mmCIF file of C-alpha atoms in Angstrom:
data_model
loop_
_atom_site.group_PDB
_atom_site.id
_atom_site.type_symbol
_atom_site.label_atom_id
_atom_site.label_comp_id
_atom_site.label_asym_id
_atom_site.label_seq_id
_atom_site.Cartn_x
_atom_site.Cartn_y
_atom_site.Cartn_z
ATOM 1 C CA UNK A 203 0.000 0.000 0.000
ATOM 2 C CA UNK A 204 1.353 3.348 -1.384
ATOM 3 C CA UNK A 205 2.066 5.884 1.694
ATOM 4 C CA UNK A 206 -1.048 8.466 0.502
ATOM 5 C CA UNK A 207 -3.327 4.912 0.227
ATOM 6 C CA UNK A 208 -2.031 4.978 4.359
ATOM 7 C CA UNK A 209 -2.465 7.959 4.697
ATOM 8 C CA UNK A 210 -6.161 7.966 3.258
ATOM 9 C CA UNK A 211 -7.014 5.224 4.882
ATOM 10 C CA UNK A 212 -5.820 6.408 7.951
ATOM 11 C CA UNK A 213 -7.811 9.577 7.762
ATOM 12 C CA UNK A 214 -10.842 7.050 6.718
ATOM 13 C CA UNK A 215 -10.903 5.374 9.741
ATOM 14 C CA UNK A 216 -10.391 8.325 11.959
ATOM 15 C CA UNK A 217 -13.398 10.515 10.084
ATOM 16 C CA UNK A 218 -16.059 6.929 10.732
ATOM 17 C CA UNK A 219 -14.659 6.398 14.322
ATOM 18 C CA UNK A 220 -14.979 9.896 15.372
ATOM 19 C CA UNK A 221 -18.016 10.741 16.921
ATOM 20 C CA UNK A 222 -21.031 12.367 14.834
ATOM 21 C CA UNK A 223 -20.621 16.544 15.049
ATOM 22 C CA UNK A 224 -21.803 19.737 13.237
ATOM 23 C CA UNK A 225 -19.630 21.043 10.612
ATOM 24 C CA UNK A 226 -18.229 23.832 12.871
ATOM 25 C CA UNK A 227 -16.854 20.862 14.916
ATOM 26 C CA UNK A 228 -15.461 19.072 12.035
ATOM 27 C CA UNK A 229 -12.008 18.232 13.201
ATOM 28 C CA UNK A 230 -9.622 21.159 11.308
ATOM 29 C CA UNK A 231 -7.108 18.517 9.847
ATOM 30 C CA UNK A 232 -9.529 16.460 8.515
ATOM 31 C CA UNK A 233 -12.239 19.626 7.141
ATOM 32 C CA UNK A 234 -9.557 21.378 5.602
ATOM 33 C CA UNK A 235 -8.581 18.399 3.523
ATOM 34 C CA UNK A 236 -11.364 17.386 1.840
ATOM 35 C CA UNK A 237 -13.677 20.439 -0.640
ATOM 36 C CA UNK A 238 -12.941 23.751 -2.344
ATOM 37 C CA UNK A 239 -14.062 25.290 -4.924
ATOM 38 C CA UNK A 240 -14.796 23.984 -8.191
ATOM 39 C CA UNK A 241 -16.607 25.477 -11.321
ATOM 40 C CA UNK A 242 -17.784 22.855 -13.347
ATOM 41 C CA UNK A 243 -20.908 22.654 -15.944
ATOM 42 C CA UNK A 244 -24.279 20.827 -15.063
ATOM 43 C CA UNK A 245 -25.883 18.513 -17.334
ATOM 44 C CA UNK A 246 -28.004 20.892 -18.576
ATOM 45 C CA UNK A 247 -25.047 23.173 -19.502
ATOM 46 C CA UNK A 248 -24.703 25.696 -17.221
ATOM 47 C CA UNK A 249 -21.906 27.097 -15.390
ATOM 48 C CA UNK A 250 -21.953 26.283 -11.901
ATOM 49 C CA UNK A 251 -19.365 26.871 -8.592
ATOM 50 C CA UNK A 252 -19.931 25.603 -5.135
ATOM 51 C CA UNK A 253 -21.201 28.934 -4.085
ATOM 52 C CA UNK A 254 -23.559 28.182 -6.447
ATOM 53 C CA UNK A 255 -24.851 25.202 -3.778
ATOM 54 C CA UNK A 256 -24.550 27.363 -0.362
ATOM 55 C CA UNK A 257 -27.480 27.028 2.290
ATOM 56 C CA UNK A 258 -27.858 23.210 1.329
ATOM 57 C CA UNK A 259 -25.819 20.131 2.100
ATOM 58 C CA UNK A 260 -24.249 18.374 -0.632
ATOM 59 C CA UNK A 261 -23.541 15.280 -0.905
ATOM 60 C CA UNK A 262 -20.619 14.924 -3.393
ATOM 61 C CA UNK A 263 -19.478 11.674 -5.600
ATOM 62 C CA UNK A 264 -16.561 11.633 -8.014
ATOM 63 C CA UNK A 265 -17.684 8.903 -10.539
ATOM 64 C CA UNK A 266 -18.260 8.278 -14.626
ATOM 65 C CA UNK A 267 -21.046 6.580 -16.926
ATOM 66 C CA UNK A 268 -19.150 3.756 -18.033
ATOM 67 C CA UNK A 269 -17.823 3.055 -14.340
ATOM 68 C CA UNK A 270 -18.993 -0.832 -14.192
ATOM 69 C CA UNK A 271 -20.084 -1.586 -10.409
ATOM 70 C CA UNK A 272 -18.742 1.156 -7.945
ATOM 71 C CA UNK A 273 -20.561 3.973 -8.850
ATOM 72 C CA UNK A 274 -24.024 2.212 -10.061
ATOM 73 C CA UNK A 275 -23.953 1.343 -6.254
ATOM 74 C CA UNK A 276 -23.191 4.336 -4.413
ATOM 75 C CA UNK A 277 -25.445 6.549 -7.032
ATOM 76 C CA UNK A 278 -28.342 3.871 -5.994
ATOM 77 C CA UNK A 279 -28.149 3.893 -2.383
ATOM 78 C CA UNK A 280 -27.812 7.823 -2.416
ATOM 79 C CA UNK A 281 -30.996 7.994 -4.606
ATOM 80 C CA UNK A 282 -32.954 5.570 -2.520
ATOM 81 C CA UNK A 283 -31.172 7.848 0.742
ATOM 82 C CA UNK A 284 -32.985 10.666 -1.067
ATOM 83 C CA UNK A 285 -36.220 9.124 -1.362
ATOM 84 C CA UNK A 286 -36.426 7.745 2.626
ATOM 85 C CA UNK A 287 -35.502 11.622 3.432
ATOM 86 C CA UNK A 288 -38.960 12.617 2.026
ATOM 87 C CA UNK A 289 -39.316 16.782 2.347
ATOM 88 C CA UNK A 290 -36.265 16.925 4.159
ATOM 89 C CA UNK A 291 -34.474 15.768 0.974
ATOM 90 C CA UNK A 292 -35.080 19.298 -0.810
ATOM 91 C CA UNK A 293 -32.100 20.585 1.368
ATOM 92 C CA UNK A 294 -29.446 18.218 -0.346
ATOM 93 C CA UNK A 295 -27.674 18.922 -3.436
ATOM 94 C CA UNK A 296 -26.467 15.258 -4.522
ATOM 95 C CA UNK A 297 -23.608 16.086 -6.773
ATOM 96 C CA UNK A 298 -21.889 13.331 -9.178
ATOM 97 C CA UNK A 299 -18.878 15.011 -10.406
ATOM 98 C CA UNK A 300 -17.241 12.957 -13.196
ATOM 99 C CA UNK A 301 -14.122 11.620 -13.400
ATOM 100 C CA UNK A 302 -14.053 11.169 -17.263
ATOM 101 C CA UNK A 303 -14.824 14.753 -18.288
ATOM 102 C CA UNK A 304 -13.400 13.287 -22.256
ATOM 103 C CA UNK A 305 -16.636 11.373 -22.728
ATOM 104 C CA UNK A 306 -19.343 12.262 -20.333
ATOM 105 C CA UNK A 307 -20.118 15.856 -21.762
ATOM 106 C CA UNK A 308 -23.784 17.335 -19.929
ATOM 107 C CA UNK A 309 -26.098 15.125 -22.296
ATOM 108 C CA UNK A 310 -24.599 12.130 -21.362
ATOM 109 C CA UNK A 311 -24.220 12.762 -17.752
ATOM 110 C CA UNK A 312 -28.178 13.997 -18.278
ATOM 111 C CA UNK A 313 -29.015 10.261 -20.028
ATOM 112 C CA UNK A 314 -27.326 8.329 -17.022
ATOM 113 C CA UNK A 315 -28.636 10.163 -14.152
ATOM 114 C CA UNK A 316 -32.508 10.390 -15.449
ATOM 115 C CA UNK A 317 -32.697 7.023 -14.463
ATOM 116 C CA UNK A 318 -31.635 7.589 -10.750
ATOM 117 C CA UNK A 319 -32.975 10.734 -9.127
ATOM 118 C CA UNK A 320 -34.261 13.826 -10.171
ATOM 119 C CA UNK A 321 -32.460 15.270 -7.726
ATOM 120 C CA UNK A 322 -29.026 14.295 -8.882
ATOM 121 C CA UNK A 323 -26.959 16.892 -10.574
ATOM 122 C CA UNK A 324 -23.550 15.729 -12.651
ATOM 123 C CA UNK A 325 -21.404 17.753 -13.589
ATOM 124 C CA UNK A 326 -18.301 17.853 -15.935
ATOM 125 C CA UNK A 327 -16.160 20.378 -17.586
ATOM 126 C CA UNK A 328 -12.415 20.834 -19.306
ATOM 127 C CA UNK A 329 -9.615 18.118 -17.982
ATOM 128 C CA UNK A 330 -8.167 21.111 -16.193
ATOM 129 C CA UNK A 331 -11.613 22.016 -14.221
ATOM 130 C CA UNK A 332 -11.968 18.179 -13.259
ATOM 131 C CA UNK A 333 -8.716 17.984 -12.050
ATOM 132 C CA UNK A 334 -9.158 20.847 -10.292
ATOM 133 C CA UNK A 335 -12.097 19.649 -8.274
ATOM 134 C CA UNK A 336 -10.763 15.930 -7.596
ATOM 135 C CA UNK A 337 -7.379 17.378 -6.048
ATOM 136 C CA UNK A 338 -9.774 19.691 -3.746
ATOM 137 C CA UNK A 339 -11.764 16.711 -3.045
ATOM 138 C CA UNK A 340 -8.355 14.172 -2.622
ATOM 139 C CA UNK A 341 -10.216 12.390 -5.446
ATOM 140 C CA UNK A 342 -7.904 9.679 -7.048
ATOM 141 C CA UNK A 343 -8.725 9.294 -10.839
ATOM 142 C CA UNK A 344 -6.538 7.388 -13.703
ATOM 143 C CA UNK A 345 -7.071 5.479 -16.641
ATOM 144 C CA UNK A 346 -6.665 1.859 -17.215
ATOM 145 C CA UNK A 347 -7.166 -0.560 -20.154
ATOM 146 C CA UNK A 348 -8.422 -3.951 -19.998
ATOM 147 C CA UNK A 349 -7.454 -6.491 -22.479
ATOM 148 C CA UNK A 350 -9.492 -7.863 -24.448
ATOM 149 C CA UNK A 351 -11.181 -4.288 -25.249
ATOM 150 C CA UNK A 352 -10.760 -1.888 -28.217
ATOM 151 C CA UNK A 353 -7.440 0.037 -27.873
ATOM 152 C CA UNK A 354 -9.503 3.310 -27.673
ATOM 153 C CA UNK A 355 -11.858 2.031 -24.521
ATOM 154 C CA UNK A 356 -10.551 2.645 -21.072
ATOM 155 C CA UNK A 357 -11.715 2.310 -18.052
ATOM 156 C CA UNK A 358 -11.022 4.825 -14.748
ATOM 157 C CA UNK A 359 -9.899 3.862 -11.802
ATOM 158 C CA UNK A 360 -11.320 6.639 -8.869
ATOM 159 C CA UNK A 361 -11.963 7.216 -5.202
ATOM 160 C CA UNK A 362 -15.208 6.137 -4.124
ATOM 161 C CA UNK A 363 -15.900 8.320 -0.910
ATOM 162 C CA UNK A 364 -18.982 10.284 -0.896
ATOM 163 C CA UNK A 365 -18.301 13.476 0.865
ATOM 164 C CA UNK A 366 -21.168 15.328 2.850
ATOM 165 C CA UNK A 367 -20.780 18.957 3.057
ATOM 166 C CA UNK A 368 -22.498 21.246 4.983
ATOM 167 C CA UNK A 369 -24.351 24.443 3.866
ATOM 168 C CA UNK A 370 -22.006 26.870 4.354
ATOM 169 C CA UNK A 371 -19.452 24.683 1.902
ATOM 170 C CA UNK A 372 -17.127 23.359 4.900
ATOM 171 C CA UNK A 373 -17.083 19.660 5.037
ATOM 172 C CA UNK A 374 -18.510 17.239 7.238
ATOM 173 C CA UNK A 375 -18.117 13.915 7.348
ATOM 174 C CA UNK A 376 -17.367 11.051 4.467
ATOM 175 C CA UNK A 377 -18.900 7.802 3.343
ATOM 176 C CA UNK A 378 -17.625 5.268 2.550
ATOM 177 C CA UNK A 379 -18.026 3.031 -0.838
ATOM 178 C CA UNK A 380 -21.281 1.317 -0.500
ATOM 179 C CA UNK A 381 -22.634 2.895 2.439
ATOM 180 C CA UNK A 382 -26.086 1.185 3.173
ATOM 181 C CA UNK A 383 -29.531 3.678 2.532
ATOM 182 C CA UNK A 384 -30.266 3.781 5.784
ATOM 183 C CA UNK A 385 -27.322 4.469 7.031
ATOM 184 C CA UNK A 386 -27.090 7.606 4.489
ATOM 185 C CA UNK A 387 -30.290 9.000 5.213
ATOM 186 C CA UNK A 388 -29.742 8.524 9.358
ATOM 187 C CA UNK A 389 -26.752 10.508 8.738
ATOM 188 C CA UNK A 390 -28.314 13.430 6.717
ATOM 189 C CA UNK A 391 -31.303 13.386 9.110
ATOM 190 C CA UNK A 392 -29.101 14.070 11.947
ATOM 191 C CA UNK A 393 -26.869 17.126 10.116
ATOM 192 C CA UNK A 394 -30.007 18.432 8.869
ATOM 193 C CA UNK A 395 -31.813 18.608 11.954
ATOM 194 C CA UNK A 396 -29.061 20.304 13.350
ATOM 195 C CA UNK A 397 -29.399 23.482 10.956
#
């Protein structure tokens, strides 16, 4: 294991072990690793920056379309998240941020995430605004082929922490790769009725 995989996991481990706080609480080592800003595009084409998401919680996921199990999962469980919230889930922005900003342009980010929630906003933008983004959100991204496959198809290999912001941008707490529905919506529930 590399010494940032360590490191990440350390921090892992230390963010689900420490006990549930507001975002003001957040631990300052941990909060000021993880968000910034970003200005990105939405799948419907317009130009958005965090600001842009202030007053709301956001739940944020660093994925792409053609990702083959990993983010079909997480995208499902925070959809179904969304839908136990009820009302309450009007004051989450769930944000899937690609990691492949070369093929998932807006429509195609639009196509994939019509079947998941309404609520779900991807964005994408230049290589240089993705990058961007993923280093704010220590997002690890890089492609990989697979033999067997057409010797312009790649796959990426990427982080698969969701992280939960609070309104005023600062971060709060992460979840981990296949975090159960429940367990989602419990934790929104709780930072939400503390606003």
């Amino acid at each position: 294991m590399s010494g940032w995989c360590r490191r990440l996991a350390v921090i892992l481990v230390l963010a689900l072990a420490a006990p549930q706080s507001s975002a003001a609480d957040a631990s300052e080592p941990l909060a000021a690793l993880f968000g910034g800003p970003f200005e990105l595009v939405d799948h419907h084409g317009r130009a958005v920056t965090d600001r842009d998401f202030r007053g709301r919680h956001m739940l944020v996921y660093f994925g792409y379309t053609g990702c083959p199990d990993l983010c079909p999962v997480d995208l499902a469980n925070i959809s179904l998240a969304l839908d136990e919230l009820g009302g309450l889930a009007d004051r989450v922005q769930p944000l899937f941020i690609t990691v492949d900003p070369a093929r998932d342009d807006p429509q195609t980010l639009r196509d994939y995430l019509g079947a998941l929630h309404p609520a779900l906003l991807g964005l994408t933008g230049s290589e240089r605004q993705v990058a961007e983004a993923a280093r704010h959100y220590r997002v690890h991204r890089s492609r990989f082929r697979v033999e067997g496959y057409d010797a312009d198809e790649y796959f990426v290999d990427h982080s698969t922490l969701t992280c939960l912001m609070g309104p005023d941008g600062a971060f709060v707490t992460l979840l981990p790769h296949a975090t159960p529905p429940e367990r989602i919506a419990g934790i929104l529930r709780r930072y939400l009725a503390e606003d």
